[in-house]
Tab-separated table of C-alpha atoms and ligand atoms in Angstrom:
chain	number	residue	atom	x	y	z
H	1	MET	CA	78.006	108.445	209.810
H	2	ALA	CA	75.010	106.682	210.519
H	3	ALA	CA	71.304	109.099	209.506
H	4	ILE	CA	70.447	109.415	213.356
H	5	ASP	CA	73.683	111.553	214.247
H	6	ASP	CA	72.714	113.570	210.955
H	7	VAL	CA	69.383	114.449	212.934
H	8	ILE	CA	71.021	115.135	216.284
H	9	LYS	CA	72.625	117.160	214.189
H	10	TYR	CA	69.825	119.253	212.115
H	11	THR	CA	68.197	119.596	215.756
H	12	GLU	CA	71.992	120.886	217.580
H	13	ASN	CA	71.568	123.579	214.432
H	14	ASN	CA	67.883	124.662	214.364
H	15	ARG	CA	67.121	124.983	217.969
H	16	ASP	CA	66.895	128.478	218.125
H	17	LYS	CA	64.764	128.454	215.478
H	18	PHE	CA	62.642	125.195	216.975
H	19	GLU	CA	61.706	127.888	219.484
H	20	GLU	CA	60.674	130.681	217.640
H	21	GLU	CA	58.180	128.667	215.990
H	22	LEU	CA	57.581	126.757	219.565
H	23	PHE	CA	56.097	130.477	220.544
H	24	GLU	CA	54.897	131.073	217.129
H	25	LEU	CA	52.176	128.018	218.679
H	26	LEU	CA	52.054	128.825	221.632
H	27	ARG	CA	50.549	132.882	220.739
H	28	PHE	CA	47.499	131.093	219.898
H	29	PRO	CA	44.571	131.376	222.266
H	30	SER	CA	43.496	128.279	221.111
H	31	ILE	CA	40.544	127.715	224.180
H	32	SER	CA	38.275	124.892	223.505
H	33	SER	CA	36.216	124.980	225.842
H	34	ASP	CA	35.117	128.249	224.631
H	35	PRO	CA	32.568	128.811	222.019
H	36	ASP	CA	33.349	132.189	220.642
H	37	SER	CA	37.063	130.888	219.721
H	38	THR	CA	36.482	129.547	216.764
H	39	GLU	CA	38.971	131.616	214.908
H	40	GLU	CA	41.588	131.567	217.144
H	41	MET	CA	41.232	127.332	216.895
H	42	ASN	CA	41.578	127.690	213.095
H	43	ARG	CA	43.893	130.284	212.797
H	44	CYS	CA	46.099	127.455	215.435
H	45	ALA	CA	44.935	124.361	213.468
H	46	GLU	CA	46.114	126.448	210.344
H	47	TRP	CA	49.266	127.223	211.759
H	48	LEU	CA	49.947	123.810	212.624
H	49	LYS	CA	48.895	122.351	209.376
H	50	LYS	CA	51.493	124.871	207.228
H	51	ASN	CA	54.337	124.159	209.807
H	52	PHE	CA	54.183	121.011	208.785
H	53	GLU	CA	54.488	121.657	205.054
H	54	SER	CA	56.819	123.755	205.426
H	55	PHE	CA	59.394	120.702	205.501
H	56	GLY	CA	57.757	118.150	203.524
H	57	LEU	CA	54.762	116.146	204.792
H	58	SER	CA	51.342	116.444	203.393
H	59	ALA	CA	48.599	117.673	205.628
H	60	GLU	CA	45.387	119.003	205.634
H	61	ILE	CA	42.404	120.282	208.609
H	62	LEU	CA	40.040	117.858	208.588
H	63	PRO	CA	36.648	119.093	210.255
H	64	THR	CA	34.875	117.049	213.440
H	65	GLN	CA	31.374	117.666	214.727
H	66	GLY	CA	33.562	119.623	217.027
H	67	TRP	CA	37.154	122.135	216.845
H	68	PRO	CA	39.436	120.674	213.903
H	69	VAL	CA	41.607	117.975	213.352
H	70	VAL	CA	45.458	118.502	211.852
H	71	VAL	CA	45.649	115.089	210.111
H	72	ALA	CA	49.801	115.254	208.698
H	73	GLU	CA	51.590	112.200	207.084
H	74	THR	CA	54.734	111.605	205.443
H	75	ALA	CA	54.429	109.463	202.160
H	76	LYS	CA	53.806	106.117	202.612
H	77	LYS	CA	56.397	103.136	202.112
H	78	SER	CA	55.203	99.504	202.533
H	79	ASP	CA	59.174	98.954	203.974
H	80	ARG	CA	58.552	100.617	206.832
H	81	PRO	CA	56.603	100.373	210.060
H	82	THR	CA	53.822	102.879	210.565
H	83	VAL	CA	53.987	105.306	213.741
H	84	LEU	CA	51.462	107.690	215.206
H	85	VAL	CA	51.970	110.700	216.759
H	86	TYR	CA	48.819	112.184	218.995
H	87	GLY	CA	48.516	115.421	220.588
H	88	HIS	CA	46.304	118.220	221.195
H	89	TYR	CA	47.098	121.859	219.912
H	90	ASP	CA	44.313	122.985	222.450
H	91	VAL	CA	44.589	123.872	226.055
H	92	GLN	CA	42.496	125.112	228.977
H	93	PRO	CA	41.394	128.807	230.077
H	94	VAL	CA	43.909	131.088	231.294
H	95	ASP	CA	41.459	132.096	234.806
H	96	PRO	CA	42.441	133.396	237.004
H	97	LEU	CA	44.104	135.837	234.849
H	98	GLU	CA	45.843	138.357	237.552
H	99	LEU	CA	47.955	135.128	238.986
H	100	TRP	CA	49.455	135.813	235.239
H	101	ASN	CA	53.319	137.309	236.050
H	102	SER	CA	52.681	137.759	232.791
H	103	PRO	CA	49.918	137.200	229.433
H	104	PRO	CA	49.557	133.650	229.234
H	105	PHE	CA	48.993	133.805	225.171
H	106	GLU	CA	52.291	135.867	225.010
H	107	PRO	CA	55.490	133.403	225.485
H	108	ARG	CA	58.028	134.428	227.862
H	109	ARG	CA	61.500	132.663	228.409
H	110	ALA	CA	63.010	133.368	231.520
H	111	GLU	CA	66.005	133.603	233.504
H	112	ASN	CA	65.638	130.183	234.524
H	113	GLY	CA	65.641	128.484	231.420
H	114	ASN	CA	61.583	128.604	230.836
H	115	VAL	CA	58.964	129.206	228.581
H	116	TYR	CA	56.094	130.399	230.445
H	117	ALA	CA	52.452	129.876	228.659
H	118	ARG	CA	49.263	128.727	228.384
H	119	GLY	CA	50.159	125.295	226.733
H	120	ALA	CA	53.713	125.565	227.451
H	121	THR	CA	53.707	121.722	228.189
H	122	ASP	CA	50.363	120.742	228.174
H	123	ASP	CA	50.308	119.696	225.365
H	124	LYS	CA	51.331	122.526	222.565
H	125	GLY	CA	55.048	121.898	223.501
H	126	GLN	CA	55.221	118.311	224.294
H	127	ALA	CA	53.712	117.668	220.886
H	128	PHE	CA	55.665	119.923	219.000
H	129	THR	CA	59.099	118.105	220.189
H	130	HIS	CA	57.708	115.893	217.704
H	131	VAL	CA	57.019	117.258	214.802
H	132	LYS	CA	59.936	119.335	214.910
H	133	ALA	CA	61.570	115.106	215.334
H	134	ALA	CA	60.130	114.872	212.184
H	135	GLU	CA	61.730	117.893	210.492
H	136	ALA	CA	64.876	116.995	211.687
H	137	TRP	CA	64.208	113.198	209.866
H	138	MET	CA	62.669	114.958	206.594
H	139	LYS	CA	64.978	117.896	206.363
H	140	ALA	CA	68.939	115.825	207.519
H	141	GLY	CA	69.123	114.677	204.223
H	142	VAL	CA	67.963	110.803	205.091
H	143	GLU	CA	64.731	109.802	205.198
H	144	PRO	CA	62.878	108.772	207.603
H	145	PRO	CA	62.999	104.843	208.597
H	146	VAL	CA	59.068	104.966	209.531
H	147	ASN	CA	55.897	106.259	208.008
H	148	LEU	CA	54.272	109.070	209.805
H	149	VAL	CA	51.238	109.958	210.798
H	150	PHE	CA	50.320	113.266	213.105
H	151	LEU	CA	47.120	113.729	214.294
H	152	ILE	CA	46.526	116.500	216.673
H	153	GLU	CA	43.509	117.461	217.754
H	154	GLY	CA	41.459	120.564	219.370
H	155	GLU	CA	39.096	118.956	221.367
H	156	GLU	CA	41.172	117.425	223.936
H	157	GLU	CA	40.558	119.416	227.452
H	158	ILE	CA	37.270	118.826	226.462
H	159	GLY	CA	37.292	115.087	226.560
H	160	SER	CA	37.940	114.386	222.852
H	161	PRO	CA	33.741	114.356	222.225
H	162	ASN	CA	34.478	113.670	218.246
H	163	LEU	CA	37.722	111.879	218.493
H	164	GLU	CA	36.565	108.646	218.149
H	165	ASP	CA	33.998	108.420	215.906
H	166	PHE	CA	36.283	110.533	213.319
H	167	ILE	CA	39.547	107.679	213.629
H	168	ARG	CA	37.272	105.248	212.979
H	169	GLU	CA	35.887	107.075	210.193
H	170	HIS	CA	38.795	107.241	208.747
H	171	ARG	CA	40.055	104.490	210.383
H	172	GLU	CA	42.880	103.392	207.256
H	173	ARG	CA	44.432	106.061	207.832
H	174	PHE	CA	45.147	106.067	211.353
H	175	LEU	CA	46.281	102.389	211.408
H	176	ALA	CA	49.891	102.028	212.651
H	177	ASP	CA	52.559	100.325	213.980
H	178	ALA	CA	52.654	101.911	217.188
H	179	VAL	CA	51.518	105.502	218.412
H	180	LEU	CA	53.425	107.805	220.075
H	181	ILE	CA	52.208	110.524	222.855
H	182	SER	CA	54.106	113.913	224.830
H	183	ASP	CA	50.958	114.637	227.230
H	184	THR	CA	52.227	113.038	230.640
H	185	SER	CA	55.484	114.584	232.664
H	186	GLN	CA	58.529	113.154	234.256
H	187	PHE	CA	58.690	112.245	237.031
H	188	GLY	CA	61.154	115.342	238.460
H	189	ARG	CA	63.886	117.089	237.053
H	190	ASP	CA	66.066	115.213	234.944
H	191	LEU	CA	64.165	111.904	235.503
H	192	PRO	CA	62.409	111.077	232.403
H	193	ALA	CA	59.223	108.664	232.790
H	194	LEU	CA	57.869	106.612	230.459
H	195	CYS	CA	54.477	105.726	231.931
H	196	TYR	CA	51.727	102.889	230.961
H	197	ALA	CA	48.908	103.874	232.845
H	198	LEU	CA	46.272	106.437	232.958
H	199	ARG	CA	43.715	107.192	235.831
H	200	GLY	CA	40.135	107.967	233.615
H	201	ILE	CA	37.366	110.035	234.572
H	202	THR	CA	33.696	110.584	235.095
H	203	TYR	CA	32.139	113.361	235.617
H	204	MET	CA	28.930	114.481	237.235
H	205	GLU	CA	26.857	117.429	238.042
H	206	PHE	CA	23.994	117.732	240.386
H	207	ILE	CA	21.597	120.541	240.792
H	208	VAL	CA	19.070	120.239	243.169
H	209	THR	CA	15.893	122.601	242.971
H	210	GLY	CA	13.789	123.757	245.799
H	211	ALA	CA	11.569	126.845	245.981
H	212	LYS	CA	10.546	128.813	243.074
H	213	GLU	CA	12.600	131.549	244.064
H	214	ASP	CA	14.998	132.735	246.588
H	215	LEU	CA	13.831	133.383	249.648
H	216	HIS	CA	13.397	135.492	252.785
H	217	SER	CA	15.362	133.363	255.222
H	218	GLY	CA	13.610	134.822	258.319
H	219	MET	CA	9.945	134.613	256.570
H	220	PHE	CA	10.358	131.103	255.117
H	221	GLY	CA	12.741	129.432	257.215
H	222	GLY	CA	11.284	126.616	259.097
H	223	ILE	CA	9.036	125.852	256.684
H	224	ALA	CA	11.114	126.372	253.201
H	225	PRO	CA	13.267	123.425	251.343
H	226	ASN	CA	16.825	124.600	251.130
H	227	PRO	CA	18.747	122.622	248.036
H	228	ALA	CA	22.032	123.913	250.055
H	229	HIS	CA	21.679	121.915	252.972
H	230	VAL	CA	20.380	118.394	250.978
H	231	VAL	CA	23.777	119.107	248.538
H	232	ALA	CA	25.939	119.454	251.784
H	233	ARG	CA	24.268	116.389	252.968
H	234	ILE	CA	24.299	114.128	249.017
H	235	LEU	CA	28.336	115.609	248.904
H	236	ALA	CA	29.482	114.266	252.970
H	237	ASP	CA	27.714	111.411	252.572
H	238	MET	CA	29.929	109.966	249.667
H	239	LYS	CA	33.041	109.921	251.334
H	240	ASP	CA	33.800	108.542	255.187
H	241	PRO	CA	36.511	110.694	256.788
H	242	ASN	CA	39.383	108.390	255.793
H	243	GLY	CA	38.941	109.073	252.356
H	244	THR	CA	36.519	105.742	251.064
H	245	ILE	CA	34.084	106.434	248.895
H	246	GLN	CA	30.026	105.557	249.921
H	247	ILE	CA	29.037	105.088	246.825
H	248	PRO	CA	27.518	101.060	246.725
H	249	GLY	CA	29.473	99.587	243.927
H	250	PHE	CA	31.826	101.601	243.454
H	251	TYR	CA	34.655	99.317	243.987
H	252	ASP	CA	33.041	96.376	242.592
H	253	GLY	CA	36.013	95.332	240.444
H	254	VAL	CA	39.345	97.314	241.030
H	255	LYS	CA	41.693	95.950	239.530
H	256	ALA	CA	44.969	96.044	242.284
H	257	PRO	CA	48.497	97.058	240.665
H	258	GLU	CA	50.199	93.678	240.560
H	259	ASP	CA	53.387	92.522	243.012
H	260	TRP	CA	56.347	93.878	240.111
H	261	GLU	CA	54.275	97.629	239.990
H	262	LEU	CA	54.214	97.932	243.946
H	263	GLU	CA	58.296	97.206	243.698
H	264	GLU	CA	58.792	99.490	241.457
H	265	TYR	CA	57.260	101.696	243.049
H	266	GLU	CA	59.428	101.576	246.168
H	267	LYS	CA	61.965	102.228	244.249
H	268	LEU	CA	61.458	105.458	242.740
H	269	PRO	CA	62.630	108.189	243.985
H	270	TRP	CA	59.638	109.107	246.233
H	271	ASP	CA	59.650	112.321	248.758
H	272	PHE	CA	56.359	112.879	250.315
H	273	GLU	CA	57.339	115.645	252.793
H	274	GLU	CA	58.637	118.003	249.878
H	275	LEU	CA	55.809	116.752	248.273
H	276	ALA	CA	53.341	117.933	251.178
H	277	LYS	CA	55.538	121.060	251.383
H	278	GLN	CA	54.875	122.247	247.783
H	279	LEU	CA	51.719	121.379	248.364
H	280	GLY	CA	51.124	123.902	250.874
H	281	ILE	CA	50.190	121.415	253.212
H	282	SER	CA	51.277	119.573	256.771
H	283	LYS	CA	50.923	116.595	255.135
H	284	LEU	CA	49.213	113.814	252.652
H	285	SER	CA	46.040	113.486	252.867
H	286	GLY	CA	43.819	109.974	251.597
H	287	GLU	CA	43.140	106.626	252.298
H	288	ARG	CA	45.930	105.457	255.290
H	289	GLU	CA	46.220	101.991	254.105
H	290	TYR	CA	46.986	102.762	251.516
H	291	PRO	CA	50.822	103.482	250.132
H	292	VAL	CA	50.715	107.013	248.755
H	293	PRO	CA	51.781	105.922	245.002
H	294	VAL	CA	49.114	103.598	245.030
H	295	ARG	CA	46.577	106.562	246.424
H	296	LYS	CA	48.290	109.127	243.460
H	297	TRP	CA	47.976	106.389	240.731
H	298	CYS	CA	46.031	102.472	241.618
H	299	ARG	CA	43.486	104.264	243.375
H	300	PRO	CA	40.005	105.583	242.418
H	301	THR	CA	39.102	108.971	243.847
H	302	LEU	CA	36.418	111.194	243.920
H	303	ASP	CA	36.833	114.784	243.569
H	304	ILE	CA	34.715	117.659	244.763
H	305	ASN	CA	35.601	120.021	241.664
H	306	GLY	CA	32.833	122.658	243.018
H	307	VAL	CA	30.232	123.582	244.981
H	308	TYR	CA	27.395	127.263	244.655
H	309	GLY	CA	24.235	127.336	245.607
H	310	GLY	CA	22.613	130.930	248.001
H	311	PHE	CA	25.246	133.921	248.240
H	312	ALA	CA	28.622	134.147	248.498
H	313	GLY	CA	29.169	137.446	247.433
H	314	LYS	CA	30.943	139.983	250.297
H	315	GLY	CA	28.735	140.341	253.983
H	316	ALA	CA	25.857	138.495	254.680
H	317	LYS	CA	23.040	138.232	253.039
H	318	THR	CA	19.953	136.041	254.833
H	319	VAL	CA	18.094	134.064	251.999
H	320	ILE	CA	17.376	130.665	251.533
H	321	PRO	CA	18.426	129.850	247.627
H	322	SER	CA	16.413	128.009	244.920
H	323	LYS	CA	19.108	125.984	243.777
H	324	ALA	CA	22.097	124.799	244.971
H	325	GLY	CA	24.556	122.024	243.437
H	326	ALA	CA	28.157	120.804	242.575
H	327	LYS	CA	30.272	119.319	239.991
H	328	VAL	CA	31.650	116.183	241.056
H	329	SER	CA	34.573	113.935	239.391
H	330	MET	CA	35.739	110.398	239.763
H	331	ARG	CA	39.494	108.600	238.391
H	332	LEU	CA	38.717	104.817	237.757
H	333	VAL	CA	41.158	102.239	237.241
H	334	PRO	CA	40.784	99.555	235.630
H	335	GLY	CA	38.081	97.352	235.849
H	336	GLN	CA	35.679	99.686	236.691
H	337	ASP	CA	33.344	100.829	234.015
H	338	ALA	CA	32.603	104.570	233.497
H	339	GLU	CA	28.895	104.548	232.639
H	340	ARG	CA	28.215	102.125	235.322
H	341	ILE	CA	29.970	104.314	237.282
H	342	ALA	CA	27.767	107.171	236.277
H	343	ASN	CA	24.679	105.108	236.523
H	344	LEU	CA	25.400	104.593	240.764
H	345	PHE	CA	26.122	107.694	241.697
H	346	GLU	CA	23.382	109.317	239.815
H	347	ASP	CA	21.370	106.227	242.092
H	348	PHE	CA	23.364	107.601	244.984
H	349	VAL	CA	22.297	111.217	244.428
H	350	ARG	CA	18.685	110.264	243.878
H	351	GLU	CA	18.081	108.387	246.893
H	352	ARG	CA	18.394	110.818	248.564
H	353	ILE	CA	16.255	113.936	247.237
H	354	PRO	CA	13.436	114.296	249.539
H	355	GLU	CA	10.496	114.743	248.457
H	356	GLU	CA	9.558	118.783	248.327
H	357	TYR	CA	12.770	118.831	246.466
H	358	GLN	CA	13.834	118.408	241.840
H	359	VAL	CA	17.100	116.762	241.387
H	360	GLU	CA	18.481	117.250	237.672
H	361	LEU	CA	21.722	115.546	236.846
H	362	ILE	CA	24.491	116.010	233.697
H	363	ASN	CA	26.653	113.485	233.244
H	364	TYR	CA	29.698	114.848	230.901
H	365	GLN	CA	32.078	112.438	230.865
H	366	ASN	CA	32.949	108.997	230.634
H	367	SER	CA	36.587	107.390	230.318
H	368	PRO	CA	38.677	104.272	230.663
H	369	ALA	CA	41.149	103.937	232.337
H	370	THR	CA	44.342	102.140	230.334
H	371	VAL	CA	47.031	100.015	231.222
H	372	ILE	CA	49.388	99.393	228.495
H	373	PRO	CA	51.162	96.264	228.371
H	374	VAL	CA	54.884	97.002	229.031
H	375	GLU	CA	56.469	94.468	227.257
H	376	HIS	CA	55.704	95.104	223.316
H	377	PRO	CA	58.596	96.494	221.249
H	378	ALA	CA	57.503	100.078	221.349
H	379	MET	CA	58.505	100.380	225.181
H	380	GLN	CA	61.986	99.065	224.505
H	381	ALA	CA	62.391	101.992	221.507
H	382	GLY	CA	61.310	104.326	224.386
H	383	LYS	CA	63.169	103.343	226.894
H	384	GLU	CA	66.434	103.230	224.576
H	385	ALA	CA	65.433	106.911	222.902
H	386	PHE	CA	65.225	108.241	226.312
H	387	ALA	CA	68.739	106.855	227.164
H	388	LYS	CA	69.970	108.801	224.010
H	389	GLY	CA	67.912	111.336	224.061
H	390	PHE	CA	67.966	112.691	227.663
H	391	GLY	CA	71.337	110.791	228.616
H	392	LYS	CA	68.919	108.634	231.456
H	393	GLU	CA	67.215	105.579	231.633
H	394	PRO	CA	63.310	106.601	231.663
H	395	LEU	CA	61.482	105.227	234.826
H	396	LEU	CA	58.346	103.238	234.793
H	397	THR	CA	55.700	105.278	235.851
H	398	ARG	CA	52.035	105.307	235.770
H	399	GLU	CA	49.645	108.386	236.178
H	400	GLY	CA	46.805	109.597	237.884
H	401	ALA	CA	45.135	111.899	234.759
H	402	SER	CA	43.242	110.837	232.139
H	403	ILE	CA	44.308	111.236	228.452
H	404	PRO	CA	40.424	110.175	227.292
H	405	VAL	CA	41.523	108.505	223.422
H	406	VAL	CA	44.423	106.613	224.945
H	407	SER	CA	41.648	103.853	225.780
H	408	PHE	CA	41.184	104.094	222.229
H	409	PHE	CA	44.349	103.057	220.780
H	410	VAL	CA	45.006	100.606	222.895
H	411	ASP	CA	42.363	98.836	223.928
H	412	GLU	CA	40.385	99.105	220.567
H	413	MET	CA	42.743	99.963	217.881
H	414	LYS	CA	45.499	97.529	219.869
H	415	CYS	CA	47.931	99.719	218.866
H	416	PRO	CA	50.825	99.680	221.384
H	417	THR	CA	51.163	102.893	222.860
H	418	VAL	CA	54.216	104.370	224.247
H	419	LEU	CA	53.930	108.035	226.200
H	420	LEU	CA	56.910	109.853	226.927
H	421	GLY	CA	56.959	112.427	229.587
H	422	PHE	CA	58.739	115.507	228.431
H	423	GLY	CA	56.926	117.424	231.375
H	424	LEU	CA	58.040	118.369	234.638
H	425	PRO	CA	55.244	118.041	237.739
H	426	ASP	CA	55.059	121.208	238.866
H	427	ASP	CA	54.437	122.936	235.408
H	428	ASN	CA	51.436	124.573	236.682
H	429	LEU	CA	49.217	122.676	234.149
H	430	HIS	CA	45.719	124.021	234.182
H	431	ALA	CA	46.629	126.407	236.458
H	432	PRO	CA	48.226	130.316	236.154
H	433	ASN	CA	52.037	130.449	234.620
H	434	GLU	CA	51.883	126.593	232.933
H	435	LYS	CA	55.647	126.575	232.098
H	436	PHE	CA	58.391	124.239	229.831
H	437	LEU	CA	61.182	124.055	230.847
H	438	LEU	CA	62.822	124.500	227.334
H	439	GLU	CA	66.134	122.266	227.645
H	440	ASP	CA	63.743	119.436	227.735
H	441	PHE	CA	61.589	120.544	224.804
H	442	HIS	CA	65.729	119.997	222.966
H	443	ARG	CA	65.835	116.660	224.928
H	444	GLY	CA	62.334	115.785	223.984
H	445	ILE	CA	62.776	116.943	220.455
H	446	LYS	CA	66.711	114.469	220.085
H	447	THR	CA	64.324	111.525	221.891
H	448	SER	CA	61.824	111.685	219.450
H	449	ALA	CA	64.309	111.336	216.682
H	450	HIS	CA	65.717	109.022	218.493
H	451	PHE	CA	62.413	106.789	218.640
H	452	LEU	CA	61.132	106.891	215.236
H	453	ASP	CA	64.916	105.064	215.071
H	454	ALA	CA	64.725	102.613	217.675
H	455	PHE	CA	61.312	101.602	216.467
H	456	ALA	CA	62.579	101.078	212.641
H	457	ARG	CA	65.248	98.970	214.010
H	458	ILE	CA	63.234	96.854	216.520
H	459	GLU	CA	60.091	96.134	214.218
H	460	LYS	CA	62.681	95.123	211.456
Q	501	BES	N1	47.948	116.138	229.317
Q	501	BES	C1	46.779	116.081	230.683
Q	501	BES	C2	46.557	114.988	231.297
Q	501	BES	C3	48.045	114.641	232.096
Q	501	BES	C4	48.376	115.542	232.700
Q	501	BES	C5	48.390	113.054	232.035
Q	501	BES	C6	49.261	115.524	233.703
Q	501	BES	C7	49.890	113.563	232.873
Q	501	BES	C8	50.131	114.213	234.010
Q	501	BES	C9	45.159	116.042	229.961
Q	501	BES	O1	45.314	117.225	228.479
Q	501	BES	C10	44.466	116.564	230.524
Q	501	BES	O2	43.760	117.642	231.699
Q	501	BES	N2	43.366	115.395	230.933
Q	501	BES	C11	42.333	115.666	231.525
Q	501	BES	C12	41.016	115.162	230.896
Q	501	BES	C13	39.840	115.430	231.033
Q	501	BES	C14	39.361	116.525	230.855
Q	501	BES	C15	38.308	114.492	229.970
Q	501	BES	C16	42.200	114.929	232.716
Q	501	BES	O3	43.106	114.270	233.386
Q	501	BES	O4	41.234	116.227	233.701
Q	502	MN	MN1	47.193	117.328	227.336
Q	503	MN	MN1	44.975	119.087	230.308
């Protein structure tokens, strides 16, 4: 019997154990954006370290300027390739809590086969598939065909501000022949996806101040500056009704998808009406001259994430706010430079601030887009892994969202990166009732185990 058969058998014999461990991992409220979660973050990292050690990997928790990183590895052998597995143990906040059907950090297995918990799919559940595949290889009585290095960080949901420096500092440890990541989605149920491109992101906030305090709108209306109007005007200026962004230079250098990509997108089993229905809207929005898949994956965007200023409580209050502001994120595509976009945004805002107002700008995030060459052998291994682990050939997709460190792996480390999507598009990432289909958790484990086998064969 081939080694991989023993490994797969191990995964089948340990389904209950794997689920129990996943549930333990999901119990940690490891919310990276909350400065008060030091204890929970450390306990979660510690639990992961112990889990790695429980099946024979050497593991350690390494500090960064922010939340700690968990690193685990097999003994390095020179006769086999190295796979670096990346994932994140931090999760998004849970608000609005009242919309959850069960507490977010008390994982609940439902009749429909899902586990409900914050982090179920993003990214604890998905990352853990690779941990359990490693266990299966280590414990099946056969030798893993690759050297494994795990890098599980705690700051992805806040933009991975310290990870690149951390990797550079420990460069030797993270040199690999391929990077393996599961932090994306399938195309739909039973439609696993190999993702080859992510959008980047520039995230901005601007705060406009008028008078030094809120003012009575009867006493001072007519002579007082109103920053809420300035914010409203600037935001309205940013996009035309078709959704085309009006910031000068914003589209400079934007690379259009290639013909083969457009052809592939045509073949995917889209259902735009169903998608609109799922979202509770009558039709999809956006730039009419582009097909939906291009709007969703290949075009840069600008979205207001929040607007504030003045009175928004119950009833009416006649007031002229002293301050108003907005948070705006822009999704970027290849050919756009994130810092340049931040500067263009800043110029656009500053030019529109009348003399009697002040403005402050904050740039939270700059991450470039990534396109991964689809021709490298690791991609081939990914296809083979899905075919065996899921019983389905994967679809080749892009994603509109971002994983900040990926461009660093691809463009700076020049490392073939494989994004195996095990989650579903309706898993409620970042929202109430986040979930993960347990069957996909198990199929993910098998797919990961097969990936290591296939990659080792292909690399030889
Ligand atoms: N796992 C997501 C990214 C993702 C979601 C990829 C769905 C593909 C499908 C990741 O954890 C995430 O939320 N990224 C943030 C990055 C931001 C905080 C810099 C995003 O895209 O908003
Ligand atoms: Mn994620
Ligand atoms: Mn996320």
